[in-house]
Coordinates of C-alpha atoms and ligand atoms in Angstrom, one line a residue:
X3 CA 0.0 0.0 0.0
X4 CA 1.3 3.5 -0.8
X5 CA 1.9 6.1 1.8
X6 CA -1.2 7.9 0.6
X7 CA -3.2 4.7 1.0
X8 CA -2.1 4.3 4.6
X9 CA -3.0 7.9 5.4
X10 CA -6.4 7.5 3.9
X11 CA -7.2 4.6 6.1
X12 CA -6.0 6.4 9.2
X13 CA -7.4 9.9 8.6
X14 CA -10.6 9.2 6.9
X15 CA -12.7 10.5 4.0
X16 CA -12.4 14.2 4.4
X17 CA -8.7 13.9 4.3
X18 CA -8.9 11.9 1.0
X19 CA -10.8 14.6 -0.7
X20 CA -8.5 17.4 0.3
X21 CA -5.3 15.5 -0.1
X22 CA -6.1 14.4 -3.6
X23 CA -7.5 17.7 -4.7
X24 CA -4.3 19.4 -3.5
X25 CA -1.9 16.9 -5.0
X26 CA -3.4 15.8 -8.3
X27 CA -4.9 18.1 -10.9
X28 CA -7.6 16.7 -13.2
X29 CA -5.5 17.2 -16.3
X30 CA -1.9 16.2 -16.8
X31 CA 0.2 16.5 -19.9
X32 CA 0.6 12.7 -20.2
X33 CA -3.0 11.5 -19.6
X34 CA -5.2 14.5 -20.1
X35 CA -8.4 14.9 -18.2
X36 CA -9.0 12.1 -15.6
X37 CA -11.7 13.4 -13.3
X38 CA -15.2 11.9 -13.3
X39 CA -14.2 9.7 -16.2
X40 CA -17.3 7.6 -16.2
X41 CA -19.0 10.8 -17.4
X42 CA -16.3 13.2 -18.7
X43 CA -15.0 10.8 -21.3
X44 CA -18.5 10.6 -22.9
X45 CA -19.1 14.1 -23.9
X46 CA -18.3 13.7 -27.6
X47 CA -16.3 16.6 -29.0
X48 CA -17.0 18.5 -25.8
X49 CA -14.9 16.0 -23.8
X50 CA -11.6 17.5 -22.7
X51 CA -8.7 15.6 -24.3
X52 CA -7.8 12.3 -22.6
X53 CA -5.2 9.7 -23.6
X54 CA -7.1 7.1 -25.7
X55 CA -6.4 3.4 -25.3
X56 CA -4.2 2.0 -28.1
X57 CA -4.3 -1.6 -29.2
X58 CA -0.9 -1.1 -30.8
X59 CA 2.0 0.0 -28.6
X60 CA 2.2 3.8 -28.9
X61 CA 5.7 4.2 -27.5
X62 CA 8.6 5.1 -29.7
X63 CA 10.4 1.8 -30.2
X64 CA 14.0 1.6 -28.8
X65 CA 15.4 0.8 -32.2
X66 CA 13.8 3.7 -33.9
X67 CA 14.9 7.4 -34.2
X68 CA 12.2 9.9 -34.9
X69 CA 13.2 12.1 -37.8
X70 CA 9.9 14.2 -38.2
X71 CA 6.8 14.9 -36.2
X72 CA 3.7 16.8 -37.2
X73 CA 0.9 17.7 -34.8
X74 CA -2.5 18.8 -36.0
X75 CA -4.3 20.1 -33.0
X76 CA -7.8 21.2 -32.2
X77 CA -8.1 24.3 -30.0
X78 CA -8.6 23.8 -26.3
X79 CA -11.9 23.9 -24.3
X80 CA -14.0 26.8 -25.2
X81 CA -17.3 28.5 -24.4
X82 CA -20.3 27.5 -26.5
X83 CA -20.4 29.0 -30.0
X84 CA -22.5 32.2 -30.2
X85 CA -25.4 30.4 -31.8
X86 CA -25.5 27.7 -29.2
X87 CA -25.0 30.3 -26.4
X88 CA -28.2 32.1 -27.5
X89 CA -30.1 28.8 -27.5
X90 CA -29.0 28.0 -24.0
X91 CA -30.0 31.4 -22.7
X92 CA -33.4 30.8 -24.3
X93 CA -33.7 27.4 -22.8
X94 CA -32.9 28.6 -19.3
X95 CA -35.4 31.4 -19.8
X96 CA -38.1 29.0 -20.8
X97 CA -37.4 26.9 -17.7
X98 CA -37.5 29.9 -15.4
X99 CA -40.8 31.1 -16.9
X100 CA -42.5 27.8 -17.3
X101 CA -41.4 25.5 -14.4
X102 CA -43.8 25.7 -11.5
X103 CA -41.5 23.6 -9.3
X104 CA -38.0 22.0 -9.3
X105 CA -37.6 18.3 -8.5
X106 CA -34.8 16.8 -6.5
X107 CA -31.4 17.6 -8.0
X108 CA -33.0 20.2 -10.2
X109 CA -33.1 23.0 -7.5
X110 CA -29.9 24.6 -8.7
X111 CA -31.7 25.5 -12.0
X112 CA -34.0 28.0 -10.1
X113 CA -31.1 30.4 -9.6
X114 CA -28.9 29.3 -12.5
X115 CA -27.9 32.0 -15.0
X116 CA -25.9 31.4 -18.2
X117 CA -22.7 33.3 -17.8
X118 CA -20.2 31.4 -20.0
X119 CA -20.0 33.9 -22.9
X120 CA -19.3 32.6 -26.3
X121 CA -16.6 31.2 -28.6
X122 CA -13.5 32.0 -26.5
X123 CA -11.0 29.6 -25.1
X124 CA -11.5 29.0 -21.4
X125 CA -8.8 29.0 -18.8
X126 CA -9.2 25.2 -18.8
X127 CA -8.7 25.3 -22.5
X128 CA -5.5 27.4 -22.2
X129 CA -4.1 24.9 -19.7
X130 CA -4.9 22.0 -21.9
X131 CA -2.9 23.6 -24.7
X132 CA 0.1 24.4 -22.4
X133 CA 0.0 20.7 -21.3
X134 CA -0.2 19.6 -24.9
X135 CA 2.9 21.6 -25.8
X136 CA 4.7 20.0 -22.9
X137 CA 3.7 16.6 -24.0
X138 CA 4.7 17.2 -27.6
X139 CA 8.1 18.4 -26.4
X140 CA 8.6 15.3 -24.2
X141 CA 7.6 12.8 -26.8
X142 CA 9.8 14.3 -29.5
X143 CA 12.5 15.6 -27.2
X144 CA 15.3 14.3 -29.3
X145 CA 14.2 16.7 -32.1
X146 CA 12.6 19.4 -29.9
X147 CA 15.7 20.2 -28.0
X148 CA 17.4 21.3 -31.2
X149 CA 14.5 22.8 -33.2
X150 CA 11.3 24.5 -32.4
X151 CA 8.2 23.6 -34.4
X152 CA 7.1 25.6 -37.4
X153 CA 3.6 26.8 -36.4
X154 CA 0.5 27.6 -38.4
X155 CA -2.9 28.3 -37.1
X156 CA -6.4 29.0 -38.4
X157 CA -7.4 32.6 -37.7
X158 CA -10.2 32.4 -35.2
X159 CA -9.2 33.9 -31.8
X160 CA -9.5 30.7 -29.8
X161 CA -7.4 28.8 -32.3
X162 CA -4.6 31.4 -32.4
X163 CA -4.7 31.6 -28.6
X164 CA -4.5 27.8 -28.4
X165 CA -1.4 27.9 -30.6
X166 CA 0.1 30.5 -28.3
X167 CA -0.5 28.5 -25.2
X168 CA 0.9 25.3 -26.9
X169 CA 4.1 27.1 -27.8
X170 CA 4.3 28.4 -24.2
X171 CA 4.1 24.8 -22.9
X172 CA 6.6 23.6 -25.4
X173 CA 8.9 26.5 -24.4
X174 CA 8.7 25.8 -20.7
X175 CA 9.7 22.2 -21.4
X176 CA 12.5 23.3 -23.5
X177 CA 13.9 25.7 -20.8
X178 CA 13.6 22.9 -18.3
X179 CA 15.6 20.5 -20.5
X180 CA 19.3 21.0 -19.7
X181 CA 20.1 19.2 -23.0
X182 CA 18.4 21.7 -25.2
X183 CA 20.6 23.5 -27.6
X184 CA 18.3 26.3 -28.8
X185 CA 17.2 29.4 -26.9
X186 CA 14.2 30.8 -28.8
X187 CA 12.1 33.6 -27.3
X188 CA 8.4 33.8 -26.9
X189 CA 6.2 34.5 -28.7
X190 CA 7.1 32.0 -31.4
X191 CA 6.5 33.0 -35.0
X192 CA 3.4 31.6 -36.5
X193 CA 1.5 31.8 -39.8
X194 CA -2.1 32.8 -39.2
X195 CA -4.4 31.8 -42.0
X196 CA -7.6 33.8 -42.0
X197 CA -10.9 32.1 -41.7
X198 CA -12.6 34.8 -43.7
X199 CA -15.1 33.8 -46.4
X200 CA -13.4 32.8 -49.6
X201 CA -10.0 32.2 -48.1
X202 CA -8.1 29.1 -49.0
X203 CA -7.3 27.6 -45.6
X204 CA -6.5 24.0 -45.1
X205 CA -7.0 24.4 -41.3
X206 CA -10.5 25.7 -41.8
X207 CA -12.3 24.7 -44.9
X208 CA -15.1 26.8 -46.3
X209 CA -14.8 26.7 -50.1
X210 CA -16.7 23.6 -51.1
X211 CA -20.1 24.9 -51.9
X212 CA -22.0 21.6 -52.1
X213 CA -20.6 20.6 -48.7
X214 CA -21.1 23.9 -47.0
X215 CA -24.6 24.7 -48.1
X216 CA -25.6 22.1 -50.6
X217 CA -27.1 18.6 -50.3
X218 CA -24.1 17.3 -48.3
X219 CA -24.5 19.9 -45.5
X220 CA -27.5 18.3 -43.8
X221 CA -26.5 14.6 -43.7
X222 CA -25.0 14.9 -40.2
X223 CA -27.9 16.6 -38.6
X224 CA -30.4 14.2 -40.2
X225 CA -28.4 11.2 -38.9
X226 CA -28.4 12.8 -35.4
X227 CA -32.1 13.3 -35.5
X228 CA -32.6 9.6 -36.3
X229 CA -30.4 8.5 -33.4
X230 CA -31.9 11.1 -31.0
X231 CA -35.4 9.7 -31.5
X232 CA -34.2 6.3 -30.4
X233 CA -33.2 7.3 -26.9
X234 CA -34.2 10.8 -25.9
X235 CA -37.9 10.3 -25.2
X236 CA -37.7 8.7 -21.7
X237 CA -35.1 11.3 -20.6
X238 CA -37.2 14.2 -21.8
X239 CA -40.2 12.7 -20.0
X240 CA -38.2 12.5 -16.7
X241 CA -36.8 16.0 -17.0
X242 CA -40.3 17.3 -17.7
X243 CA -41.6 15.4 -14.7
X244 CA -39.0 17.2 -12.6
X245 CA -39.7 20.6 -14.2
X246 CA -43.5 20.6 -14.5
X247 CA -44.6 23.4 -16.8
X248 CA -41.3 23.7 -18.7
X249 CA -42.5 21.5 -21.5
X250 CA -39.0 20.7 -22.9
X251 CA -38.4 18.9 -26.2
X252 CA -35.8 16.2 -27.0
X253 CA -33.6 18.9 -28.5
X254 CA -33.8 20.8 -25.2
X255 CA -32.7 17.7 -23.3
X256 CA -29.6 17.6 -25.5
X257 CA -29.0 21.3 -24.8
X258 CA -29.3 20.7 -21.0
X259 CA -26.8 17.9 -21.4
X260 CA -24.4 20.2 -23.3
X261 CA -24.3 22.5 -20.3
X262 CA -22.6 19.8 -18.3
X263 CA -19.4 19.8 -20.3
X264 CA -19.5 23.5 -20.9
X265 CA -20.0 24.4 -17.3
X266 CA -17.4 22.0 -16.3
X267 CA -14.7 23.2 -18.7
X268 CA -15.5 26.8 -17.8
X269 CA -14.5 26.2 -14.2
X270 CA -10.8 26.6 -13.5
X271 CA -11.0 24.5 -10.4
X272 CA -9.9 21.5 -12.4
X273 CA -6.4 22.9 -12.7
X274 CA -5.9 24.8 -9.5
X275 CA -3.9 23.0 -6.8
X276 CA -6.7 23.3 -4.2
X277 CA -10.4 23.5 -4.5
X278 CA -12.5 26.1 -2.9
X279 CA -15.0 25.4 -0.1
X280 CA -17.9 25.8 -2.5
X281 CA -16.4 23.1 -4.7
X282 CA -16.3 20.8 -1.7
X283 CA -19.8 21.5 -0.8
X284 CA -21.0 19.8 -4.0
X285 CA -18.2 17.2 -4.2
X286 CA -20.8 14.4 -4.5
X287 CA -21.2 15.3 -8.2
X288 CA -18.6 12.7 -9.1
X289 CA -15.7 14.8 -10.4
X290 CA -13.2 12.8 -8.4
X291 CA -10.1 14.3 -6.9
X292 CA -12.4 16.3 -4.7
X293 CA -13.6 18.4 -7.6
X294 CA -17.2 18.1 -8.7
X295 CA -18.4 18.1 -12.3
X296 CA -21.1 20.7 -12.9
X297 CA -24.5 19.9 -11.3
X298 CA -25.9 19.6 -14.8
X299 CA -23.9 16.4 -15.1
X300 CA -25.7 14.5 -12.4
X301 CA -29.2 15.0 -13.9
X302 CA -28.3 12.2 -16.3
X303 CA -27.1 8.6 -15.8
X304 CA -23.9 7.1 -17.1
X305 CA -25.7 5.2 -19.8
X306 CA -27.4 8.4 -20.9
X307 CA -24.0 9.9 -21.2
X308 CA -22.9 7.1 -23.5
X309 CA -25.9 7.8 -25.7
X310 CA -25.0 11.4 -25.7
X311 CA -21.4 10.6 -26.7
X312 CA -22.7 8.4 -29.6
X313 CA -25.1 11.1 -30.7
X314 CA -22.1 13.4 -31.1
X315 CA -20.1 10.6 -32.8
X316 CA -22.9 10.1 -35.4
X317 CA -23.1 13.8 -36.0
X318 CA -19.3 14.2 -36.7
X319 CA -19.1 11.0 -38.7
X320 CA -21.9 11.9 -41.1
X321 CA -21.4 15.6 -40.9
X322 CA -17.7 15.9 -41.6
X323 CA -16.1 12.4 -41.5
X324 CA -16.1 9.3 -43.6
X325 CA -19.9 9.0 -43.4
X326 CA -20.3 12.1 -45.6
X327 CA -19.5 11.7 -49.3
X328 CA -17.7 15.0 -49.3
X329 CA -16.3 14.9 -45.8
X330 CA -12.8 13.4 -46.5
X331 CA -12.4 15.7 -49.4
X332 CA -12.3 18.7 -47.0
X333 CA -9.2 17.1 -45.5
X334 CA -7.4 16.7 -48.8
X335 CA -5.6 20.0 -48.8
X336 CA -4.0 19.4 -45.4
X337 CA -3.0 15.9 -46.3
X338 CA -1.3 17.1 -49.5
X339 CA 0.6 19.6 -47.4
X340 CA 1.5 16.8 -45.0
X341 CA 2.8 14.6 -47.9
X342 CA 5.0 17.5 -49.1
X343 CA 6.5 17.9 -45.6
X344 CA 7.0 14.2 -45.2
X345 CA 8.7 13.8 -48.6
X346 CA 10.4 17.2 -48.7
X347 CA 8.9 18.2 -52.0
X348 CA 6.6 21.1 -53.0
X349 CA 2.9 20.9 -52.4
X350 CA 0.8 19.4 -55.2
X351 CA -2.9 20.1 -54.5
X352 CA -5.9 21.2 -56.5
X353 CA -8.3 21.8 -53.5
X354 CA -8.1 24.3 -50.6
X355 CA -4.4 25.0 -50.3
X356 CA -3.3 28.6 -50.8
X357 CA -0.7 28.3 -53.5
X358 CA 0.8 31.6 -52.6
X359 CA 1.4 30.6 -49.0
X360 CA 2.5 27.1 -49.8
X361 CA 4.9 28.2 -52.5
X362 CA 6.8 30.5 -50.2
X363 CA 9.5 29.0 -47.9
X364 CA 8.8 31.7 -45.3
X365 CA 5.2 30.4 -44.9
X366 CA 5.7 26.8 -46.0
X367 CA 9.2 25.7 -45.3
X368 CA 10.2 22.2 -46.1
X369 CA 12.9 20.1 -44.3
X370 CA 11.9 21.1 -40.8
X371 CA 11.8 18.3 -38.2
X372 CA 8.7 19.6 -36.3
X373 CA 5.5 21.1 -37.4
X374 CA 2.5 22.2 -35.4
X375 CA -0.9 23.2 -36.9
X376 CA -4.0 24.4 -35.1
X377 CA -7.5 23.9 -36.3
X378 CA -11.1 22.8 -35.5
X379 CA -12.9 19.5 -34.8
X380 CA -14.8 19.5 -38.1
X381 CA -11.7 20.1 -40.2
X382 CA -9.8 17.4 -38.3
X383 CA -12.6 14.9 -39.1
X384 CA -12.0 15.7 -42.8
X385 CA -8.3 15.1 -42.4
X386 CA -8.9 11.8 -40.6
X387 CA -11.1 10.8 -43.4
X388 CA -8.6 11.8 -46.1
X389 CA -5.9 9.9 -44.2
X390 CA -8.1 6.8 -44.2
X391 CA -7.7 6.5 -40.4
X392 CA -11.0 4.7 -40.2
X393 CA -10.9 2.7 -43.4
X394 CA -12.7 -0.6 -42.9
X395 CA -15.0 0.7 -40.2
X396 CA -18.6 0.0 -41.1
X397 CA -21.0 2.9 -41.5
X398 CA -22.1 4.1 -38.1
X399 CA -25.5 2.6 -37.1
X400 CA -28.0 5.4 -36.7
X401 CA -30.3 3.5 -34.5
X402 CA -28.1 1.6 -32.0
X403 CA -25.1 2.7 -30.1
X404 CA -21.7 1.2 -30.9
X405 CA -18.6 1.4 -28.7
X406 CA -15.4 2.9 -30.1
X407 CA -13.7 -0.5 -29.8
X408 CA -16.2 -1.8 -32.4
X409 CA -15.5 1.2 -34.6
X410 CA -11.7 1.0 -35.1
X411 CA -11.3 3.5 -32.2
X412 CA -13.8 6.0 -33.5
X413 CA -15.9 8.1 -31.2
X414 CA -16.1 11.9 -31.3
X415 CA -14.6 11.9 -27.8
X416 CA -11.7 9.7 -28.9
X417 CA -11.1 11.6 -32.2
X418 CA -11.8 15.3 -31.8
X419 CA -12.3 16.3 -28.1
X420 CA -11.1 19.7 -26.9
X421 CA -7.3 19.9 -27.4
X422 CA -7.4 16.8 -29.6
X423 CA -4.1 16.0 -31.4
X424 CA -3.2 14.0 -34.3
X425 CA 0.5 13.0 -34.4
X426 CA 2.1 12.0 -37.7
X427 CA 5.6 10.7 -37.0
X428 CA 8.3 9.5 -39.3
X429 CA 11.2 7.4 -38.0
X430 CA 14.2 5.5 -39.0
X431 CA 14.5 2.1 -37.4
X432 CA 17.5 -0.3 -37.3
X433 CA 17.4 -4.0 -36.6
X434 CA 15.3 -5.1 -39.5
X435 CA 12.7 -2.3 -39.3
X436 CA 9.1 -2.8 -38.7
X437 CA 8.8 -6.5 -39.3
X438 CA 7.6 -6.9 -42.8
X439 CA 5.1 -4.3 -44.1
X440 CA 1.9 -6.4 -44.5
X441 CA 3.4 -9.5 -46.0
X442 CA 6.2 -8.0 -48.0
X443 CA 8.5 -9.8 -45.6
X444 CA 11.3 -7.3 -45.4
X445 CA 12.2 -3.7 -45.8
X446 CA 15.2 -1.7 -46.6
X447 CA 17.1 -1.2 -43.3
X448 CA 17.1 2.5 -43.3
X449 CA 13.9 3.2 -45.1
X450 CA 11.8 5.7 -43.1
X451 CA 8.6 4.6 -41.5
X452 CA 5.4 6.6 -40.9
X453 CA 2.6 6.2 -38.5
X454 CA -0.4 8.1 -37.3
X455 CA -1.6 8.5 -33.7
X456 CA -4.9 10.0 -32.7
X457 CA -4.9 11.2 -29.1
X458 CA -2.2 8.6 -28.4
X459 CA -4.0 5.8 -30.1
X460 CA -1.9 4.3 -33.0
X461 CA -4.2 4.0 -36.0
X462 CA -4.2 0.7 -37.8
X463 CA -3.7 2.1 -41.3
X464 CA -5.2 -0.3 -43.8
X465 CA -3.9 1.0 -47.1
X466 CA -0.2 0.9 -46.7
X467 CA 0.6 -2.5 -45.2
X468 CA 1.2 -1.3 -41.6
X469 CA 3.3 -3.6 -39.4
X470 CA 2.5 -4.6 -35.9
X471 CA 3.6 -1.3 -34.6
X472 CA 1.3 0.5 -37.0
X473 CA 4.1 1.7 -39.2
X474 CA 4.2 1.9 -43.0
X475 CA 7.2 2.7 -45.2
X476 CA 7.2 6.3 -46.3
X477 CA 6.9 5.2 -49.9
X478 CA 3.9 3.0 -49.3
X479 CA 2.3 5.6 -47.1
X480 CA 2.6 8.2 -49.8
X481 CA 1.3 5.7 -52.4
X482 CA -1.7 4.9 -50.2
X483 CA -2.7 8.6 -50.1
X484 CA -4.0 8.3 -53.7
X485 CA -7.4 9.8 -52.7
X486 CA -5.7 13.0 -51.5
X487 CA -3.2 13.1 -54.4
X488 CA -6.2 12.9 -56.8
X489 CA -7.9 15.9 -55.0
X490 CA -10.6 13.6 -53.5
X491 CA -14.0 14.5 -54.9
X492 CA -13.3 18.2 -55.2
X493 CA -15.1 18.4 -58.5
X494 CA -18.4 17.5 -56.8
X495 CA -18.1 20.7 -54.7
X496 CA -19.2 22.9 -57.6
X497 CA -21.3 20.4 -59.5
Ligands
NAG14 C1 -2.3 31.5 -22.5 O1 -1.7 32.5 -23.3 C2 -2.1 33.8 -22.9 C3 -1.6 34.8 -24.0 O2 -0.2 34.7 -24.0 C4 -1.7 34.1 -21.5 O3 -2.2 35.4 -21.1 C5 -2.3 33.0 -20.6 O4 -1.8 33.2 -19.3 C6 -1.9 31.6 -21.1 N1 -2.5 30.6 -20.3 C7 -1.9 29.8 -19.5 C8 -2.7 28.8 -18.7 O5 -0.7 29.8 -19.4
NAG15 C1 -3.4 33.4 -50.1 O1 -2.4 33.9 -49.2 C2 -2.0 35.2 -49.6 C3 -0.8 35.5 -48.7 O2 -1.1 35.5 -47.3 C4 -3.1 36.2 -49.4 O3 -2.7 37.5 -49.7 C5 -4.3 35.8 -50.3 O4 -5.4 36.6 -50.0 C6 -4.6 34.3 -50.0 N1 -5.6 33.9 -51.0 C7 -6.7 33.1 -50.7 C8 -7.6 32.8 -51.8 O5 -6.9 32.7 -49.6
NAG16 C1 -45.6 21.8 -25.2 O1 -44.9 22.1 -26.4 C2 -45.4 21.6 -27.6 C3 -44.5 21.9 -28.8 O2 -43.2 21.6 -28.4 C4 -46.8 22.1 -27.8 O3 -47.4 21.6 -28.9 C5 -47.7 21.9 -26.6 O4 -48.9 22.6 -26.7 C6 -47.0 22.4 -25.3 N1 -47.7 22.0 -24.1 C7 -48.0 22.9 -23.2 C8 -48.8 22.3 -22.0 O5 -47.6 24.0 -23.2
NAG17 C1 -7.8 28.8 -53.9 O1 -8.4 27.5 -54.3 C2 -9.1 27.5 -55.5 C3 -9.8 26.2 -55.6 O2 -8.9 25.1 -55.7 C4 -8.1 27.8 -56.6 O3 -8.7 27.9 -57.9 C5 -7.3 29.1 -56.4 O4 -6.3 29.2 -57.3 C6 -6.7 29.1 -55.0 N1 -6.1 30.3 -54.7 C7 -4.8 30.4 -54.2 C8 -4.3 31.8 -53.9 O5 -4.1 29.5 -54.1

C-alpha cells in the first residue's frame, strides 16, 4: 500500500478529498483529463482531451529514431459558440418562466444563469494547450531540444490563442531541459491563415459549396435526429416530470446535457492546486479528486452519457467524416501539405491550399523536423477521413449505439475532443525495421517509416501494409494517399 493509502485509512474520508485535490490536478500533460471519467470521457467533441487506449504499442520503439513529427491540434476547451449560447440562454429562460417547481437535483436551476460567454478559449482550454505543448516536447525531445516547431494556425481567436499556449508549454519544457541547444524567445513566430469567407485555408475549410450549403450539408444533422429519436424520449419525460410546466423537447434535453461539459470546462477549479469550499460543498457530483463536475452532469445517468457521446459521434461522422461523401475531401488540402512535408517536395494540390502561402518558404518551409498546426474539430474529421484512419470501419449505425472498440477506435470523444491532437511521426528504425510491411516480408534497413496517432492511439492504417507497430514505409504511405493526391472528390463541390 502506498503512503497515501495508509494515510487514507488512518485519517478518513475528508482527508482523502482534500489530499487528492491538492496533490493531483484533473488534467496532466501525459494522460489528459482524468476526473469523473465515467461521465467526462463521454461528452463527444466537448470532452476534454484524454489519452485514448491503443491496441498497438504507442511508445517510440527503442530501435527507432524519430526524424519528423507533425501535430495537428484542435483548439482547447471553449465556451459554446455564439449560436449555441443564445439557444442555452433561451432554454434557461423558458425553464424559469415555465417551471412551477423544481424536482430533487434540479433545484440549482432555479437560480442558474448562463454566464459562459461565447466562442473564446476557457482557462481550462488554455491549460490543456500548455499541457499539450509540454507533452509534444517530451515525446519528441530528441528533435525538440534542437529545433522549435514551425507553427501555423487557423485565424479564429480561440485557435490562435491555443497555438500560443501550446508554444508556451513547449517553451517551458525546452527551458527545463538541460540538454536543449536552442534558446528561442516567446512569442514564437506563426503563420495565421484567415478564416474569412473565400479564403483558401486547409486548417479551416469553407470553399466547397456543395458541402457547406448544398445537399451534403444536412447529412450529419439528419443522422443525429434519427439516433436522437431512439433514446431521448424517456429522458425528456423524466426532465419534464421534474420541471413541471417547462415542457421541454428532446432537443432541449440535449441542450441541457451540453451545459454539463460547458459548465465543467469553464471552471478553472480542475487545474488549481486546491479546491474552494464551494467546490467541496458539492463534491458528490462525481468529479473525483475532490472536484465536482457541474451539477448539470448528475441530472443524467452514465448510460445516458454514453448515448450522448454516440449522438455526437454520429453527427461528426456523417457531418464531416467518412460518413459524408464530401467529408474526407475537405481534409485533402491538409493531407497534401503533409505529404509535401514528409517527402520534402513542393505541395501538389488542387483543392483548398493557398498556392501563394504554400509556394513561399517563409510560410511553408520544407525540411523542418517539427510542425504544429492548429484547427477545429470538423476540419480534423475531414483530415482523418482523407488519411483513411477509419478505413474498414462499417458505417455508423444510426439506431443503435456502438462502442469505439467496435469502430476502429472511432468516437467523437476519442477523435476530436477539446485539445485533440493527431501526431504523424516519421522514424528510421534499425534492426530489421518494422517486421515486414503487411506481408512484404522485409524492408530496406534505413527506409523511413510513418505512422499516425490520434490522441495517443496508434491508428491501424489499412492502405499501406502497416506492421504490428502501426508503421508503413514512407513510400507505401505516400502511395496509399491516392485519394488526397487525386484531389478527393473536389469536382463535386461545384457540380
Ligand atoms: C495562454 O496565453 C495567454 C496569452 O499569451 C496568456 O495570457 C495566458 O496566461 C496563457 N494561459 C496559461 C494557462 O498559461
Ligand atoms: C493566399 O495567401 C496570400 C498571402 O497571405 C493572401 O494575400 C491571399 O489573400 C490568400 N488567398 C486566398 C484565396 O486565400
Ligand atoms: C408543449 O410544447 C409543444 C410543442 O413543443 C406544444 O405543442 C404543446 O402545446 C406544449 N404544451 C403545453 C402544455 O404548453
Ligand atoms: C484557392 O483555391 C481555388 C480552388 O482550388 C483555386 O482555384 C485558387 O487558385 C486558390 N487560390 C490560391 C491563392 O491558391
